[in-house]
Short mmCIF file of C-alpha atoms in Angstrom, two decimals:
data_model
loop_
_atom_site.label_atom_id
_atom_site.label_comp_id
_atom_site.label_asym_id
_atom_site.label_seq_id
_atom_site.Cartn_x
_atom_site.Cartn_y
_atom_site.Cartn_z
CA UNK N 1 17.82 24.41 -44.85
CA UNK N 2 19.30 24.63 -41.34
CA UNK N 3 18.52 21.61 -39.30
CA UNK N 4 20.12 22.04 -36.33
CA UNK N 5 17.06 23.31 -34.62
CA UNK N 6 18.47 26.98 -34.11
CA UNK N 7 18.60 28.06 -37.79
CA UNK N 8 15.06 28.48 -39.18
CA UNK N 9 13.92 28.37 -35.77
CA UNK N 10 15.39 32.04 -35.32
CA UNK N 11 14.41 33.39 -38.35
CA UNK N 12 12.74 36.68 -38.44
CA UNK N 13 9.67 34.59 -39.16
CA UNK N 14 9.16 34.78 -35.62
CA UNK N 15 9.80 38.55 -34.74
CA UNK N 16 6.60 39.52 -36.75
CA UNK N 17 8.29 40.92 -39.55
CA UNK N 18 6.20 43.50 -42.03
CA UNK N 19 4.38 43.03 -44.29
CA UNK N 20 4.00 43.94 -48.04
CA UNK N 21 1.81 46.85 -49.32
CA UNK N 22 0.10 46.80 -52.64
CA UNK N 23 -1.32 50.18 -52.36
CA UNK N 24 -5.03 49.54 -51.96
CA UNK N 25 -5.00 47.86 -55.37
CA UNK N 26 -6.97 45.23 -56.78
CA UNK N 27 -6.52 42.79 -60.08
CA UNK N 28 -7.81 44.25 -63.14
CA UNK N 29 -9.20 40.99 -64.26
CA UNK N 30 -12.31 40.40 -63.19
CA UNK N 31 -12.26 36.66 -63.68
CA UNK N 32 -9.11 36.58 -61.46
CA UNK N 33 -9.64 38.66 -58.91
CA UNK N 34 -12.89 36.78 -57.85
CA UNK N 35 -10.76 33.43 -58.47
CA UNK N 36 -8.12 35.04 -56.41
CA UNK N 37 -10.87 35.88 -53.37
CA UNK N 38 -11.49 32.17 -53.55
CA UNK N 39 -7.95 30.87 -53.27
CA UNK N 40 -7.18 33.09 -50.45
CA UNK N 41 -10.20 31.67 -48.46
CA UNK N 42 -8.71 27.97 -49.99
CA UNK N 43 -5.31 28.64 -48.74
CA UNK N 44 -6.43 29.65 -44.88
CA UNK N 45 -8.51 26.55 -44.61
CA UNK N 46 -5.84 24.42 -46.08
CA UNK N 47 -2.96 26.29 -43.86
CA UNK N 48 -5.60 26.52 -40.61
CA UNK N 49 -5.76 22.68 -41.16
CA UNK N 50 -1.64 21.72 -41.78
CA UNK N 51 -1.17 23.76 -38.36
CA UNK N 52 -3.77 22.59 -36.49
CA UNK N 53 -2.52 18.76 -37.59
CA UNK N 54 1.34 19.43 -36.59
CA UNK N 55 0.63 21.29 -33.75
CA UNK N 56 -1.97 18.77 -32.43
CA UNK N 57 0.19 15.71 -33.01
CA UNK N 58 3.44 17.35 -31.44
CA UNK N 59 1.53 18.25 -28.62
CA UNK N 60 0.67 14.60 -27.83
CA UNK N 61 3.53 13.37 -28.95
CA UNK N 62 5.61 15.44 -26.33
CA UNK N 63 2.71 15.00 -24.11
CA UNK N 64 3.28 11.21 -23.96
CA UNK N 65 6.75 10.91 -23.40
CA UNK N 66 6.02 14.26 -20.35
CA UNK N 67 4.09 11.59 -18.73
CA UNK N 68 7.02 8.49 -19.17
CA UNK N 69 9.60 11.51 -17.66
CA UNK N 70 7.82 13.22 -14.99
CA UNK N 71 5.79 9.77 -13.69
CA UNK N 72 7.79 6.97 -14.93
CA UNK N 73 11.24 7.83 -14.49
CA UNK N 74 13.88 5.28 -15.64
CA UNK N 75 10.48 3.06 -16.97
CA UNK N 76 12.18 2.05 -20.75
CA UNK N 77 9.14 0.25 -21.77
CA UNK N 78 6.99 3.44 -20.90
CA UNK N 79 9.50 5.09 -23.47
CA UNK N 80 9.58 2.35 -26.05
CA UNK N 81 5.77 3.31 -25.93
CA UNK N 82 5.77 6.99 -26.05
CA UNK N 83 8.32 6.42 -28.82
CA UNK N 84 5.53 4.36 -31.06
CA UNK N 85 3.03 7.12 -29.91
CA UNK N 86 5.21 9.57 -31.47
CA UNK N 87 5.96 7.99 -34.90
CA UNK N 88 2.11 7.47 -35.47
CA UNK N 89 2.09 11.30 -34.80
CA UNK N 90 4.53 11.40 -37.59
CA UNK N 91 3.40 9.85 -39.76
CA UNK N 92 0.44 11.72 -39.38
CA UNK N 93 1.96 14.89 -39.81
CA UNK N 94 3.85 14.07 -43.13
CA UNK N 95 0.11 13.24 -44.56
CA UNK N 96 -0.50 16.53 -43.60
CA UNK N 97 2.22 18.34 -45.22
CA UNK N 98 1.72 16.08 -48.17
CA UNK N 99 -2.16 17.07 -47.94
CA UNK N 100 -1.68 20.80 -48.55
CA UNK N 101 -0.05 21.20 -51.97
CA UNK N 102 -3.10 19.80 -53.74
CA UNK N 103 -5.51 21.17 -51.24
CA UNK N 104 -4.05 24.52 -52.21
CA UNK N 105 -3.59 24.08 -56.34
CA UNK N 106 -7.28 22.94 -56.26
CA UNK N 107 -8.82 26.43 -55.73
CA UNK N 108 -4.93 28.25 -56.82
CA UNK N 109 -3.88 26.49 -59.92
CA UNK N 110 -3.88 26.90 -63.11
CA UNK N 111 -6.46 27.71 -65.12
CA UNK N 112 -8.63 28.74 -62.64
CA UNK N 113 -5.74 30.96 -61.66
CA UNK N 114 -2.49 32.49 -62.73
CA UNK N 115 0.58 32.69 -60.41
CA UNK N 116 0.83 36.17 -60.91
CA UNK N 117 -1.86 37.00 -59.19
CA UNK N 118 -0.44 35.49 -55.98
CA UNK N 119 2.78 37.09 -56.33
CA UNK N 120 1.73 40.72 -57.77
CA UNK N 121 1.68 43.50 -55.21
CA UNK N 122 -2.47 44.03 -56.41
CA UNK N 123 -2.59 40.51 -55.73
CA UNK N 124 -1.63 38.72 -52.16
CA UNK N 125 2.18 39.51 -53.33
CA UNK N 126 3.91 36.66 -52.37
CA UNK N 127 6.32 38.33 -54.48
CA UNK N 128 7.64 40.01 -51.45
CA UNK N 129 8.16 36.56 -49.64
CA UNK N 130 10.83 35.54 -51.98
CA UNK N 131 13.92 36.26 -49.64
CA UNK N 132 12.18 34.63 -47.15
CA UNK N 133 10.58 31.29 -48.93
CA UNK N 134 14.51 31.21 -50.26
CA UNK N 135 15.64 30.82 -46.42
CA UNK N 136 12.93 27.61 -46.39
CA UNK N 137 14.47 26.08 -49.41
CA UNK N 138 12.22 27.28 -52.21
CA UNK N 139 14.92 29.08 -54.57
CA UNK N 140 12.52 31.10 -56.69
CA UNK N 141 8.36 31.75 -56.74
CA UNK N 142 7.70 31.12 -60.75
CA UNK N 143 4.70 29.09 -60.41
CA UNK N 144 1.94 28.09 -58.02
CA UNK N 145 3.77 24.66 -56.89
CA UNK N 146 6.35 27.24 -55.21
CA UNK N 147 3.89 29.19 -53.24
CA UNK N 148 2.11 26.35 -51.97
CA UNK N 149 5.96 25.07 -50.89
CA UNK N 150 6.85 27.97 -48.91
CA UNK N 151 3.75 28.03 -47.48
CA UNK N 152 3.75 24.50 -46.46
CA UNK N 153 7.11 24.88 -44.66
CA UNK N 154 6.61 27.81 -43.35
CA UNK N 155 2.74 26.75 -41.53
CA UNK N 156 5.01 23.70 -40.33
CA UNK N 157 7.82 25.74 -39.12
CA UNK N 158 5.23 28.10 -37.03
CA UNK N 159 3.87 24.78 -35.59
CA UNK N 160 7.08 23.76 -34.54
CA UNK N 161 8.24 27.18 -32.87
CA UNK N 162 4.93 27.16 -31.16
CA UNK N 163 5.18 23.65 -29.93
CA UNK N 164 8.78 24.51 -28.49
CA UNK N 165 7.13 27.55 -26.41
CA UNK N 166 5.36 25.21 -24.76
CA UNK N 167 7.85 22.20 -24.91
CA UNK N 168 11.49 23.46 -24.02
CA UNK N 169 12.61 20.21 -23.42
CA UNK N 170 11.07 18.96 -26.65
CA UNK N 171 14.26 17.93 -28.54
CA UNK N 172 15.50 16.37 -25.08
CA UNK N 173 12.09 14.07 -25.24
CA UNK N 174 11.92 13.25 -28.20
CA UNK N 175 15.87 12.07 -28.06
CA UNK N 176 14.51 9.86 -24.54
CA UNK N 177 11.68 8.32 -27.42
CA UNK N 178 14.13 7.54 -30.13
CA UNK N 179 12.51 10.00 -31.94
CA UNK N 180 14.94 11.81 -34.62
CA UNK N 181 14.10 15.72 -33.75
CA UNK N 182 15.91 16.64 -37.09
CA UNK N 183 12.07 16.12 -38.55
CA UNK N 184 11.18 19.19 -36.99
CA UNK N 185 14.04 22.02 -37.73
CA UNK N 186 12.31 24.44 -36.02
CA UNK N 187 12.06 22.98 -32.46
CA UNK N 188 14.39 25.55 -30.92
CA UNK N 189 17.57 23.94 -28.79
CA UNK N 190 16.52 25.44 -25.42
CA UNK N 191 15.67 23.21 -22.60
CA UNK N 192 17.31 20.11 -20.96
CA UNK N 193 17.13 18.08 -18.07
CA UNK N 194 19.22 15.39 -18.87
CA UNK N 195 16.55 12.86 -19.12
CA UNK N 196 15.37 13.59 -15.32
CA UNK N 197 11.49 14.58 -14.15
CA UNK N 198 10.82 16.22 -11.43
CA UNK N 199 11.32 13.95 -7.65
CA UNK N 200 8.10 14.59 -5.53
CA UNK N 201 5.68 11.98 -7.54
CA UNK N 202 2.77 14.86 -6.67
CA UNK N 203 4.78 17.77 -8.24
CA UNK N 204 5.69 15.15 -11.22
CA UNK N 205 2.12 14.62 -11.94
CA UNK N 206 1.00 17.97 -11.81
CA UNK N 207 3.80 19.20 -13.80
CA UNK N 208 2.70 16.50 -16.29
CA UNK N 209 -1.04 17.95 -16.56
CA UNK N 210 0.31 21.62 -16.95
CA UNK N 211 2.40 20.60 -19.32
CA UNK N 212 -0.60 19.60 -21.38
CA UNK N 213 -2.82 22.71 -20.53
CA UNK N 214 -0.33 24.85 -21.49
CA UNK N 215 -0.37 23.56 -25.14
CA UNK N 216 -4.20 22.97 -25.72
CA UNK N 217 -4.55 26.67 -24.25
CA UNK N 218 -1.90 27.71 -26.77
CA UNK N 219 -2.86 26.12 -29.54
CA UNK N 220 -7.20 27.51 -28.90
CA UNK N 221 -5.35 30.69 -28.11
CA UNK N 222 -4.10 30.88 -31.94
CA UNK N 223 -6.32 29.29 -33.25
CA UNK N 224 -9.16 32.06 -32.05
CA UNK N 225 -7.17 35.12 -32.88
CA UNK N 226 -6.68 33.86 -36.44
CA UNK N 227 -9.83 32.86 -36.74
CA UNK N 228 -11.04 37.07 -35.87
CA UNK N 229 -8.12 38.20 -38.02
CA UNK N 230 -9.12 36.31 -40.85
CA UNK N 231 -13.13 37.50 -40.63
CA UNK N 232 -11.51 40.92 -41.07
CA UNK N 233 -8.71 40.45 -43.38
CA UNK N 234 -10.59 38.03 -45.64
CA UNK N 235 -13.99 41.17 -45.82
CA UNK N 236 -11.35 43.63 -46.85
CA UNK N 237 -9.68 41.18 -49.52
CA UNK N 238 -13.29 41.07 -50.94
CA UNK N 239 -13.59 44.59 -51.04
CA UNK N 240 -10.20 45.28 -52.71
CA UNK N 241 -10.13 42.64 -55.29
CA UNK N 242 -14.13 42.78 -56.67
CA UNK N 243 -15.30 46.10 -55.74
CA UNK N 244 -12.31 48.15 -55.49
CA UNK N 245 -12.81 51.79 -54.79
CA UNK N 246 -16.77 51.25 -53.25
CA UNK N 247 -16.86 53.05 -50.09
CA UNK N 248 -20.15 51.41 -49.44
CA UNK N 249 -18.41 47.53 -49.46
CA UNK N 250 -15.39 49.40 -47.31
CA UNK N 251 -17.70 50.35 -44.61
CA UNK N 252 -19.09 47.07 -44.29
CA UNK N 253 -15.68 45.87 -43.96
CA UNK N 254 -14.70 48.03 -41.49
CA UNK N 255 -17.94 47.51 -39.19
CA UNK N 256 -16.70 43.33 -39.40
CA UNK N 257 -13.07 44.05 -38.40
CA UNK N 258 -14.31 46.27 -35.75
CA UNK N 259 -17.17 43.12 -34.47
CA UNK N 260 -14.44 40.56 -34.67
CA UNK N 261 -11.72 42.82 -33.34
CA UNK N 262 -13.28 44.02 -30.51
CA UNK N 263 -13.05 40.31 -29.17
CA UNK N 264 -9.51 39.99 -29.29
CA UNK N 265 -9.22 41.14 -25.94
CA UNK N 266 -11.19 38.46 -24.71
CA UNK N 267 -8.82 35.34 -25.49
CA UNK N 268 -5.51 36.95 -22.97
CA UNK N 269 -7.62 36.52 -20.11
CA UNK N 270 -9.51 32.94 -21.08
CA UNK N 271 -5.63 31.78 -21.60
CA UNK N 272 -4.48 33.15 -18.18
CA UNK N 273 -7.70 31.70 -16.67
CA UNK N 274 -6.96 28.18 -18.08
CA UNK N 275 -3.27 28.40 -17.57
CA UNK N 276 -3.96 29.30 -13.60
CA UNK N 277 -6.20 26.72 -13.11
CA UNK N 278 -3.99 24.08 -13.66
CA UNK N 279 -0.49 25.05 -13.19
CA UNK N 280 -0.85 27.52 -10.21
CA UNK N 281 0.19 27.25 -6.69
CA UNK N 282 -0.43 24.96 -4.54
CA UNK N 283 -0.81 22.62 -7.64
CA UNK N 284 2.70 23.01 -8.88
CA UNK N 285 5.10 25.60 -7.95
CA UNK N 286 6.32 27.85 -10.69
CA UNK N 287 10.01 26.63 -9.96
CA UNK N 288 9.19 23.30 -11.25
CA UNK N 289 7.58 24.79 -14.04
CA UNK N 290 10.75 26.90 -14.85
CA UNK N 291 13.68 23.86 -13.53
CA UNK N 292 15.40 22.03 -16.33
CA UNK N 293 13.99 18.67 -14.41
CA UNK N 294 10.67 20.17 -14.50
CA UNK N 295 8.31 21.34 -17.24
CA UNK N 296 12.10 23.59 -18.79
CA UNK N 297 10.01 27.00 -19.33
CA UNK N 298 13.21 28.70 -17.35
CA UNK N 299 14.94 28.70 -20.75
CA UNK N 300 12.47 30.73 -22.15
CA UNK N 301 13.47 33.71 -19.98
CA UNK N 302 15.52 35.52 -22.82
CA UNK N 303 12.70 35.65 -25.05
CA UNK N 304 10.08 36.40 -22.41
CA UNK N 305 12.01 39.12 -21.63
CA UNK N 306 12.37 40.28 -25.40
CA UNK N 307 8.52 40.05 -25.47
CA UNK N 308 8.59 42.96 -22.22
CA UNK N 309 7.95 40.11 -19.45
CA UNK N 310 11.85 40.80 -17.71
CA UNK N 311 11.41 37.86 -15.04
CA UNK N 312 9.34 34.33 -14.52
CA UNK N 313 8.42 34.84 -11.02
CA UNK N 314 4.83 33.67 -11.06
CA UNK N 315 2.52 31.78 -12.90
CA UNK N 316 0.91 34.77 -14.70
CA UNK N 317 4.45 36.03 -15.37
CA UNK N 318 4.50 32.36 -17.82
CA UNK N 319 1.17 32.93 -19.19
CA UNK N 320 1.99 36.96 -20.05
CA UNK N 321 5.24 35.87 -22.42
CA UNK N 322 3.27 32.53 -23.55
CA UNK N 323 0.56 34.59 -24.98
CA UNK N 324 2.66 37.57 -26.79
CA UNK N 325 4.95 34.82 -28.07
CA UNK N 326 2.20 33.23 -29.53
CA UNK N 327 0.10 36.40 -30.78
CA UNK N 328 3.12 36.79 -32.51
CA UNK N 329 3.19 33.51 -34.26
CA UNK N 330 -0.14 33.79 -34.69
CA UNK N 331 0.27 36.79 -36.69
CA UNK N 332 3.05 35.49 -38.28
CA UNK N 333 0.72 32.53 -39.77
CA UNK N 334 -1.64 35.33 -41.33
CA UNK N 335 0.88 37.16 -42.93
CA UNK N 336 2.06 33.97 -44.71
CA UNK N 337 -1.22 33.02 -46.24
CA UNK N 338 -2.05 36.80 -46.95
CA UNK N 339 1.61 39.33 -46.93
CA UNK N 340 -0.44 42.43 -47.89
CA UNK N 341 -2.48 41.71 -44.28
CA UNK N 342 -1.40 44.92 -42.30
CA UNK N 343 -2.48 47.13 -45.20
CA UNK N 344 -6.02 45.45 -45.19
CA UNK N 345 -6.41 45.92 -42.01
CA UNK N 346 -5.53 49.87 -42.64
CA UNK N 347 -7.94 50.31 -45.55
CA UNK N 348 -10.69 49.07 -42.48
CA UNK N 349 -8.84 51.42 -40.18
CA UNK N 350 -8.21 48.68 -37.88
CA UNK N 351 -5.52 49.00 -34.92
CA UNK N 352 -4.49 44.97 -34.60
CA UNK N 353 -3.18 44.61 -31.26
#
């Protein structure tokens, strides 16, 4: 595993890669397919929750030494502090990541069921994750243990990546907090100010409270598009695995992926609305929000621009690439708890945008 901070952060994980297809199929065991309805709703509260917990705690990690930077500057003490702040988030986050595995066997495992039903194509086919749980250091998926792996570091690796959207500078901070940022491969090497905040002590502070907008509105934003995705995915699932072929359970599948869908539209314009509230003009300028000194979001041009959003003039300019990038990682999460997700969402005829 790459630990440089480029490596896993630039894997395809993050460019929405597709999904597998198991060709409307269900399990023809009874038994397991209703176990295997169960563990699928197991593994998205147990991934939802390792997520949540990384995210959360890098947030306010990063958050706290923001502050020391932008409104302490050259304050060690404030440092030494943000630097204990951050290994309770730590610590903290390896519970969390040592939380999942039996979180996920306890609904997944074995007898209740078999791991071929997570990795057959009728199943969630995790089988067609292998190349990519390789990549995260799990060699080979022969038993349950290995799925919950890969899907342990790969939940903790979509943390990260989001956490560096909103963070640029992260791996700069947590170097000013004697933090070692190898704990988190997939903070992406992007911004750096060289340890400096921003001069003007109002600019500093309002960069500072953007700075934590910007992640809680990220982190609802995902958090509220999975939740819609999986009302829809997780009514299909049910349909396929326990009454495959019933037209009648379809329909009602489709009419709840249409209800929960038809929100998604909804949660761009609450995260522009929270995003301009605090981190608009005259508040902060968007040049401190983009300046290596400032909140670093500048080095997050190439991708913006990847994501269709060619230039970081204004404040909705940020917002626009913040929320594709993470609809994208948000998507990205679903697909590793549930690979056959796009062709669920077909079987409901429903256009995921």
């Amino acid at each position: 595993m790459d630990n440089d901070g480029d490596g896993l952060a630039d894997h395809d994980d993050a460019q929405c890669s597709e999904p597998a297809d198991g060709g409307g199929a269900g399990i023809d065991d009874p038994a397991q397919a209703k176990a295997l309805v169960t563990c699928a709703k197991s593994i998205r509260a147990a991934g939802s929750k390792l997520a949540a917990a990384e995210l959360g705690q890098l947030q306010r990690c990063l958050a706290t030494v923001t502050k020391c930077v932008q409104t302490k500057p050259g304050d060690a003490a404030c440092l030494v502090k943000a630097g204990a702040a951050c290994t309770t988030a730590g610590a903290k986050i390896t519970a969390a990541k040592a939380a999942f595995g039996p979180a996920f066997s306890k609904k997944c495992g074995v007898p209740t069921l078999g791991a071929g039903a997570l990795l057959d194509a009728s199943g969630l086919a995790y089988d067609a994750e292998a190349a990519t749980c390789a990549y995260y250091g799990v060699p080979g998926l022969g038993s349950i243990a290995d799925v919950a792996s890969c899907l342990a570091s790969r939940h903790s690796c979509a943390a990260e990546r989001l956490v560096g959207l909103q963070y640029p500078r992260a791996r700069e901070l947590l170097g000013l907090a004697a933090v070692d940022a190898s704990a988190y491969p997939c903070l992406a090497t992007t911004g750096d100010g060289g340890g400096a905040g921003v001069a003007e002590p109002t600019g500093a502070a309002a960069a500072t409270k953007c700075a934590k907008t910007l992640g809680r509105a990220g982190a609802s934003f995902v958090k509220s598009r999975l939740n819609l995705l999986r009302r829809c995915a997780t009514s299909v699932l049910t349909c396929v695995q326990l009454k495959n072929g019933d037209e009648a359970c379809l329909a009602k599948a489709e009419a709840t992926c249409a209800g929960a869908l038809a929100k998604l539209p909804t949660l761009p314009t609450k995260l522009h609305a929270t995003i301009a509230k605090s981190c608009s003009p005259p508040l902060v300028d968007v040049a401190t929000l983009l300046a290596d000194d400032g909140l670093g979001l500048g080095a997050n041009a190439e991708a913006c621009a990847a994501r269709g959003v060619p230039a970081l003039g204004t404040i909705g300019d940020v917002a626009t690439c913040l929320q594709r990038q993470h609809q994208c990682e948000a998507d990205q999460l679903l697909k590793n708890e549930i690979p056959r997700i796009y062709e669920l969402f077909g079987l409901a005829n429903a256009s995921v945008e």
